[in-house]
């Protein structure tokens, strides 16, 4: 029998800055599916694979960076951890903190967190502080708390988060047997694009792969500071996870774009929601709105004729659709509204079978 997946620290320990005696605080994160998409492959006239990060233990890619951040915090003797979040970081942080016996403190923008993510932090026993402000304000607060009080900051400004998240690139290259030609992903606070690029660069430098992909990042049009080249004071998008106006890893994201010969562009909320729906209906992959931003960008680029044929392309979808069912149901079809009696004919009629 093949051995079970051990979580990203044990699977990739030699690539991570941990001494051998650092204990991994893990929920078995990573090892997520790389799913071939016939639909997207046809659209781009190449081969497209979707990296389904919603399959991580708390339903998003954040678990990769949280296993490393919480393991480091424990090793350094921390008793409490703090983060700012649009929801997924807090869901992940509180789960790993609970496991490690650390006190989690969470700062989130008031009223702007998807219900599923709030429920996760609640169930993991966190102190959740809602802030009258946006994510960027919450991050400032978290940094202030970590500076003045004995709490460890576990946002992606903490480099150990990036180390964990870069393992997604390793997995992609391990499965494909090479680096893709192009990697596409959503951009919010810009930690993940930084991490993917670091992972691809390290694998090439070590000779595991012989090339690096171009990196294409996509922001939501209402929260696209990197595309616009200026801070967006009041970011707004249906993709609440990436409602960020002043990304902490802005410069790193620009580096990833420029060194890889890639791009960072933006898509409208309608394009994000359409991509989310199509991914669910065509491929059976249900993601939250922010997670569909890369797919939306890929579709827009294909429609504009910007993708040469024959490429191997990977797209990361970052978080599970069940985290934000309110947005999904707000755009539901008519079928949900039909209520019938217990009657086969009525069911057939309603389903359009006759
Ligand atoms: N997709 C999802 C589902 C996210 O939750 C995030 C970020 C991103 C994409 C963007 O990744 O910030 O590394 O560029 N969520 C953070 C949070 C901000 O607090 O959960 P990024």
Coordinates of C-alpha atoms and ligand atoms in Angstrom, one line a residue:
X1 CA 0.0 0.0 0.0
X2 CA 1.2 3.5 -0.8
X3 CA 2.1 5.4 2.4
X4 CA -0.5 8.1 3.4
X5 CA 0.1 11.7 2.7
X6 CA 1.9 13.3 5.6
X7 CA 1.1 17.0 5.2
X8 CA 3.4 19.5 3.5
X9 CA 6.1 19.9 6.1
X10 CA 7.0 16.2 6.2
X11 CA 6.5 15.8 2.4
X12 CA 8.8 18.7 1.6
X13 CA 10.8 19.2 4.7
X14 CA 14.2 19.5 2.9
X15 CA 12.7 22.5 1.0
X16 CA 11.6 24.3 4.2
X17 CA 13.7 26.3 6.7
X18 CA 13.0 24.0 9.6
X19 CA 15.5 22.2 11.8
X20 CA 14.8 18.5 12.0
X21 CA 13.5 18.7 15.6
X22 CA 10.7 21.2 14.7
X23 CA 7.5 19.3 15.2
X24 CA 5.0 19.6 12.4
X25 CA 1.6 20.9 13.5
X26 CA -0.5 19.4 10.7
X27 CA -4.0 18.4 9.6
X28 CA -2.7 16.6 6.5
X29 CA -2.8 19.6 4.2
X30 CA -1.6 19.6 0.6
X31 CA -1.6 16.7 -1.8
X32 CA -4.6 18.4 -3.5
X33 CA -6.0 17.2 -6.8
X34 CA -4.7 18.5 -10.2
X35 CA -7.7 18.0 -12.3
X36 CA -7.5 18.1 -16.1
X37 CA -10.3 20.3 -17.6
X38 CA -11.5 19.2 -21.0
X39 CA -13.6 22.4 -21.2
X40 CA -10.8 24.9 -20.5
X41 CA -8.3 22.9 -22.6
X42 CA -10.6 23.3 -25.6
X43 CA -11.1 27.0 -24.9
X44 CA -7.4 27.7 -24.9
X45 CA -6.5 25.0 -27.4
X46 CA -3.9 23.6 -25.0
X47 CA -3.9 21.5 -21.9
X48 CA -5.4 23.0 -18.7
X49 CA -5.2 21.5 -15.2
X50 CA -7.0 22.9 -12.2
X51 CA -5.3 22.8 -8.8
X52 CA -8.2 22.3 -6.4
X53 CA -7.1 23.9 -3.2
X54 CA -10.5 23.8 -1.7
X55 CA -9.6 20.2 -0.9
X56 CA -7.3 21.3 1.9
X57 CA -8.5 20.5 5.5
X58 CA -10.1 23.9 6.2
X59 CA -11.1 24.4 2.5
X60 CA -8.5 26.7 1.2
X61 CA -4.8 27.0 0.3
X62 CA -4.1 28.9 3.5
X63 CA -3.5 25.6 5.3
X64 CA -0.2 25.1 3.5
X65 CA 1.2 28.3 5.0
X66 CA -0.6 27.8 8.3
X67 CA 1.0 24.4 9.1
X68 CA 4.4 26.1 8.7
X69 CA 3.5 29.3 10.5
X70 CA 1.9 27.6 13.5
X71 CA 4.7 25.0 13.7
X72 CA 7.2 27.8 13.8
X73 CA 5.2 29.8 16.4
X74 CA 5.1 26.7 18.7
X75 CA 8.8 26.1 18.2
X76 CA 9.5 29.7 19.2
X77 CA 7.4 29.4 22.3
X78 CA 4.5 31.5 21.3
X79 CA 1.3 31.3 23.3
X80 CA -1.0 33.4 21.2
X81 CA -1.3 34.1 17.5
X82 CA -2.9 37.0 15.6
X83 CA -4.0 37.5 12.0
X84 CA -6.1 39.9 9.9
X85 CA -8.3 38.1 7.4
X86 CA -10.9 38.3 4.7
X87 CA -12.0 34.9 6.1
X88 CA -9.9 32.0 4.9
X89 CA -6.7 32.9 6.8
X90 CA -8.7 33.1 10.0
X91 CA -10.5 29.8 9.3
X92 CA -7.2 28.1 8.8
X93 CA -5.3 29.9 11.5
X94 CA -7.9 29.1 14.2
X95 CA -7.9 25.4 13.2
X96 CA -4.2 25.0 13.4
X97 CA -4.0 27.1 16.6
X98 CA -6.6 24.9 18.2
X99 CA -4.6 21.8 17.4
X100 CA -1.4 23.3 18.7
X101 CA -3.0 24.7 21.9
X102 CA -2.3 28.4 21.0
X103 CA -4.8 31.2 21.6
X104 CA -6.1 32.6 18.3
X105 CA -6.9 36.3 17.9
X106 CA -8.7 37.2 14.6
X107 CA -9.3 40.6 13.2
X108 CA -11.8 40.8 10.3
X109 CA -13.6 43.6 8.4
X110 CA -17.0 44.1 10.0
X111 CA -19.9 42.4 8.1
X112 CA -17.7 41.4 5.1
X113 CA -16.8 37.8 5.9
X114 CA -18.6 34.9 4.2
X115 CA -20.7 33.1 6.7
X116 CA -19.0 29.7 6.3
X117 CA -15.6 31.2 7.1
X118 CA -17.0 32.9 10.2
X119 CA -18.5 29.6 11.3
X120 CA -15.2 27.9 11.0
X121 CA -13.4 30.4 13.3
X122 CA -16.3 30.2 15.8
X123 CA -16.1 26.4 15.9
X124 CA -12.3 26.5 16.4
X125 CA -12.9 28.7 19.5
X126 CA -11.4 32.0 18.4
X127 CA -11.8 35.4 19.7
X128 CA -13.1 37.2 16.6
X129 CA -12.8 40.9 16.6
X130 CA -14.8 42.7 13.9
X131 CA -13.2 46.0 12.9
X132 CA -14.9 49.1 11.4
X133 CA -12.6 49.1 8.5
X134 CA -11.3 47.0 5.6
X135 CA -8.8 44.2 5.4
X136 CA -5.9 46.6 5.0
X137 CA -6.9 48.3 8.3
X138 CA -7.1 44.9 10.0
X139 CA -3.6 44.0 8.9
X140 CA -2.3 47.3 10.3
X141 CA -3.9 46.5 13.6
X142 CA -2.5 43.0 13.6
X143 CA 1.0 44.3 13.0
X144 CA 0.5 46.8 15.8
X145 CA -0.6 44.1 18.2
X146 CA 2.2 41.8 17.3
X147 CA 4.7 44.6 17.8
X148 CA 3.5 45.6 21.2
X149 CA 2.2 42.4 22.8
X150 CA 3.4 38.8 23.1
X151 CA 1.4 37.5 20.1
X152 CA 2.9 36.0 16.9
X153 CA 1.7 37.5 13.6
X154 CA 0.7 34.7 11.1
X155 CA -0.3 36.8 8.1
X156 CA 1.6 36.2 4.9
X157 CA 3.9 39.1 5.7
X158 CA 5.4 36.4 7.9
X159 CA 7.9 34.7 5.5
X160 CA 7.3 31.3 6.9
X161 CA 3.7 31.4 5.4
X162 CA 5.2 31.8 1.9
X163 CA 7.5 28.8 2.5
X164 CA 4.5 26.6 3.2
X165 CA 2.5 27.9 0.3
X166 CA 5.2 27.4 -2.2
X167 CA 4.7 23.6 -1.9
X168 CA 1.7 23.9 -4.2
X169 CA 4.1 24.6 -7.0
X170 CA 6.2 21.6 -6.1
X171 CA 3.1 19.4 -6.2
X172 CA 2.1 20.7 -9.6
X173 CA 5.6 20.0 -11.0
X174 CA 5.7 16.6 -9.3
X175 CA 2.4 15.6 -10.9
X176 CA 3.1 17.0 -14.4
X177 CA 6.8 15.8 -14.3
X178 CA 7.7 19.3 -15.4
X179 CA 6.8 22.9 -14.8
X180 CA 3.7 24.2 -16.7
X181 CA 4.2 26.8 -19.4
X182 CA 1.8 29.2 -17.7
X183 CA 0.4 29.3 -14.2
X184 CA -2.7 31.4 -13.4
X185 CA -4.1 32.4 -10.0
X186 CA -6.1 35.1 -8.2
X187 CA -4.3 37.9 -6.4
X188 CA -5.5 39.6 -3.2
X189 CA -2.8 40.4 -0.6
X190 CA -0.4 38.8 -3.1
X191 CA 1.2 36.3 -0.8
X192 CA 0.2 33.3 -2.9
X193 CA 1.6 34.6 -6.2
X194 CA 4.8 35.3 -4.3
X195 CA 4.8 31.7 -3.0
X196 CA 4.1 30.0 -6.3
X197 CA 6.8 31.9 -8.0
X198 CA 9.3 31.1 -5.2
X199 CA 8.4 27.4 -5.5
X200 CA 8.8 27.2 -9.3
X201 CA 12.1 29.1 -9.1
X202 CA 13.5 26.8 -6.4
X203 CA 12.6 23.6 -8.3
X204 CA 14.3 24.9 -11.4
X205 CA 17.4 26.1 -9.6
X206 CA 17.7 22.6 -8.0
X207 CA 17.3 21.0 -11.4
X208 CA 14.1 19.2 -10.5
X209 CA 12.5 21.0 -13.5
X210 CA 14.1 22.5 -16.5
X211 CA 11.9 25.6 -16.9
X212 CA 9.7 28.0 -15.0
X213 CA 6.2 29.1 -16.0
X214 CA 5.0 32.5 -16.9
X215 CA 2.8 33.7 -14.0
X216 CA -0.5 35.4 -14.7
X217 CA -2.3 36.9 -11.7
X218 CA -5.8 38.3 -11.7
X219 CA -7.5 40.8 -9.4
X220 CA -11.1 41.8 -9.1
X221 CA -11.7 45.1 -11.0
X222 CA -13.0 46.8 -7.8
X223 CA -9.9 45.8 -5.9
X224 CA -7.1 45.9 -8.4
X225 CA -4.4 48.1 -6.9
X226 CA -1.5 46.3 -8.6
X227 CA -3.1 46.6 -12.0
X228 CA -4.0 50.3 -11.5
X229 CA -0.6 51.1 -9.9
X230 CA -2.1 52.8 -6.8
X231 CA -3.7 51.9 -3.5
X232 CA -7.5 51.5 -3.7
X233 CA -8.8 53.1 -0.5
X234 CA -12.2 51.5 -0.6
X235 CA -11.9 48.2 -2.4
X236 CA -15.2 46.5 -3.4
X237 CA -16.0 43.2 -5.1
X238 CA -18.3 40.3 -4.8
X239 CA -15.2 38.2 -4.3
X240 CA -14.8 39.2 -0.6
X241 CA -11.7 37.1 -0.1
X242 CA -9.7 39.4 -2.3
X243 CA -11.3 42.7 -1.3
X244 CA -7.9 44.2 -0.6
X245 CA -6.7 47.7 -1.6
X246 CA -3.1 47.7 -0.5
X247 CA -1.5 44.2 -0.8
X248 CA 1.3 43.5 1.6
X249 CA 3.3 41.6 -0.9
X250 CA 2.8 44.1 -3.7
X251 CA 6.4 44.3 -4.8
X252 CA 6.9 40.5 -4.6
X253 CA 3.9 40.1 -6.9
X254 CA 5.4 42.6 -9.4
X255 CA 8.7 40.6 -9.3
X256 CA 6.9 37.4 -10.0
X257 CA 5.1 39.0 -12.9
X258 CA 8.3 40.6 -14.4
X259 CA 10.8 37.9 -13.8
X260 CA 8.4 35.3 -15.2
X261 CA 7.4 37.4 -18.2
X262 CA 3.9 37.3 -17.0
X263 CA 1.1 39.7 -16.3
X264 CA -1.3 40.9 -13.6
X265 CA -4.6 42.0 -14.9
X266 CA -8.2 42.4 -13.7
X267 CA -11.6 41.0 -14.3
X268 CA -15.1 42.3 -13.6
X269 CA -17.4 40.7 -10.9
X270 CA -19.7 39.4 -13.6
X271 CA -16.8 37.5 -15.2
X272 CA -15.9 36.1 -11.8
X273 CA -19.4 34.9 -11.1
X274 CA -19.8 33.4 -14.6
X275 CA -16.5 31.5 -14.3
X276 CA -17.6 30.3 -10.9
X277 CA -20.9 29.0 -12.3
X278 CA -19.3 27.4 -15.4
X279 CA -16.6 25.6 -13.3
X280 CA -19.3 24.2 -11.1
X281 CA -21.6 23.2 -13.9
X282 CA -19.1 22.0 -16.4
X283 CA -16.4 20.4 -14.3
X284 CA -18.0 19.6 -10.9
X285 CA -15.7 21.9 -9.1
X286 CA -17.5 24.3 -6.7
X287 CA -15.3 27.2 -5.7
X288 CA -15.9 30.5 -3.9
X289 CA -16.0 33.7 -6.1
X290 CA -12.5 34.8 -5.4
X291 CA -11.2 31.4 -6.4
X292 CA -12.8 31.7 -9.8
X293 CA -10.9 34.9 -10.6
X294 CA -8.0 33.1 -12.3
X295 CA -10.3 31.0 -14.4
X296 CA -12.2 34.2 -15.3
X297 CA -8.9 35.8 -16.4
X298 CA -7.9 32.8 -18.4
X299 CA -11.3 32.8 -20.2
X300 CA -11.0 36.6 -20.9
X301 CA -7.4 36.1 -22.3
X302 CA -8.5 33.3 -24.5
X303 CA -11.4 35.3 -25.8
X304 CA -9.0 38.1 -26.6
X305 CA -6.7 35.8 -28.5
X306 CA -3.9 36.3 -26.1
X307 CA -3.0 32.6 -25.5
X308 CA -0.9 30.8 -28.1
X309 CA -2.1 27.2 -28.8
X310 CA -0.4 24.1 -27.4
X311 CA 0.5 25.4 -23.9
X312 CA 0.3 23.4 -20.7
X313 CA -1.5 25.7 -18.3
X314 CA -2.3 25.2 -14.6
X315 CA -4.9 27.3 -12.8
X316 CA -5.2 27.5 -9.0
X317 CA -8.7 27.6 -7.6
X318 CA -8.0 28.7 -4.0
X319 CA -11.0 27.9 -1.8
X320 CA -14.1 25.8 -1.6
X321 CA -17.5 27.0 -2.7
X322 CA -19.3 26.0 0.5
X323 CA -17.6 28.8 2.3
X324 CA -19.9 31.4 0.7
X325 CA -23.2 29.9 -0.1
X326 CA -25.0 33.2 0.2
X327 CA -23.3 34.5 -3.0
X328 CA -23.9 31.2 -4.8
X329 CA -27.6 31.1 -3.9
X330 CA -28.1 34.7 -4.8
X331 CA -27.3 33.7 -8.4
X332 CA -29.3 30.4 -8.4
X333 CA -31.4 29.3 -11.3
X334 CA -35.2 29.0 -11.4
X335 CA -35.2 25.3 -10.7
X336 CA -34.6 25.8 -7.0
X337 CA -37.8 27.8 -6.8
X338 CA -40.1 25.2 -8.2
X339 CA -41.9 23.3 -5.5
X340 CA -44.1 20.3 -6.5
X341 CA -46.3 17.6 -5.0
X342 CA -45.1 14.0 -4.7
X343 CA -45.9 13.2 -8.3
X344 CA -43.7 11.7 -11.0
X345 CA -45.4 13.5 -13.8
X346 CA -45.0 16.9 -12.1
X347 CA -41.3 16.1 -11.4
X348 CA -40.8 15.1 -15.1
X349 CA -42.6 18.2 -16.2
X350 CA -40.6 20.5 -14.0
X351 CA -37.3 18.9 -15.0
X352 CA -38.1 19.3 -18.6
X353 CA -38.1 15.6 -19.3
X354 CA -41.4 15.8 -21.3
Ligands
LIG1 N1 -8.4 33.3 -3.0 C1 -9.0 33.1 -1.8 C2 -10.1 32.2 -1.6 C3 -8.4 33.8 -0.7 O1 -9.0 33.7 0.5 C4 -7.4 34.7 -0.9 C5 -6.8 35.5 0.2 C6 -6.9 34.8 -2.2 C7 -7.4 34.1 -3.2 C8 -5.7 35.7 -2.5 O2 -4.5 35.2 -2.0 O3 -3.9 37.1 -0.6 O4 -2.3 35.4 -1.2 O5 -3.1 37.0 -2.9 N2 -7.3 35.5 1.4 C9 -6.7 36.2 2.5 C10 -7.5 35.9 3.8 C11 -6.5 37.6 2.3 O6 -7.5 36.7 4.8 O7 -8.1 34.8 3.9 P1 -3.4 36.3 -1.7

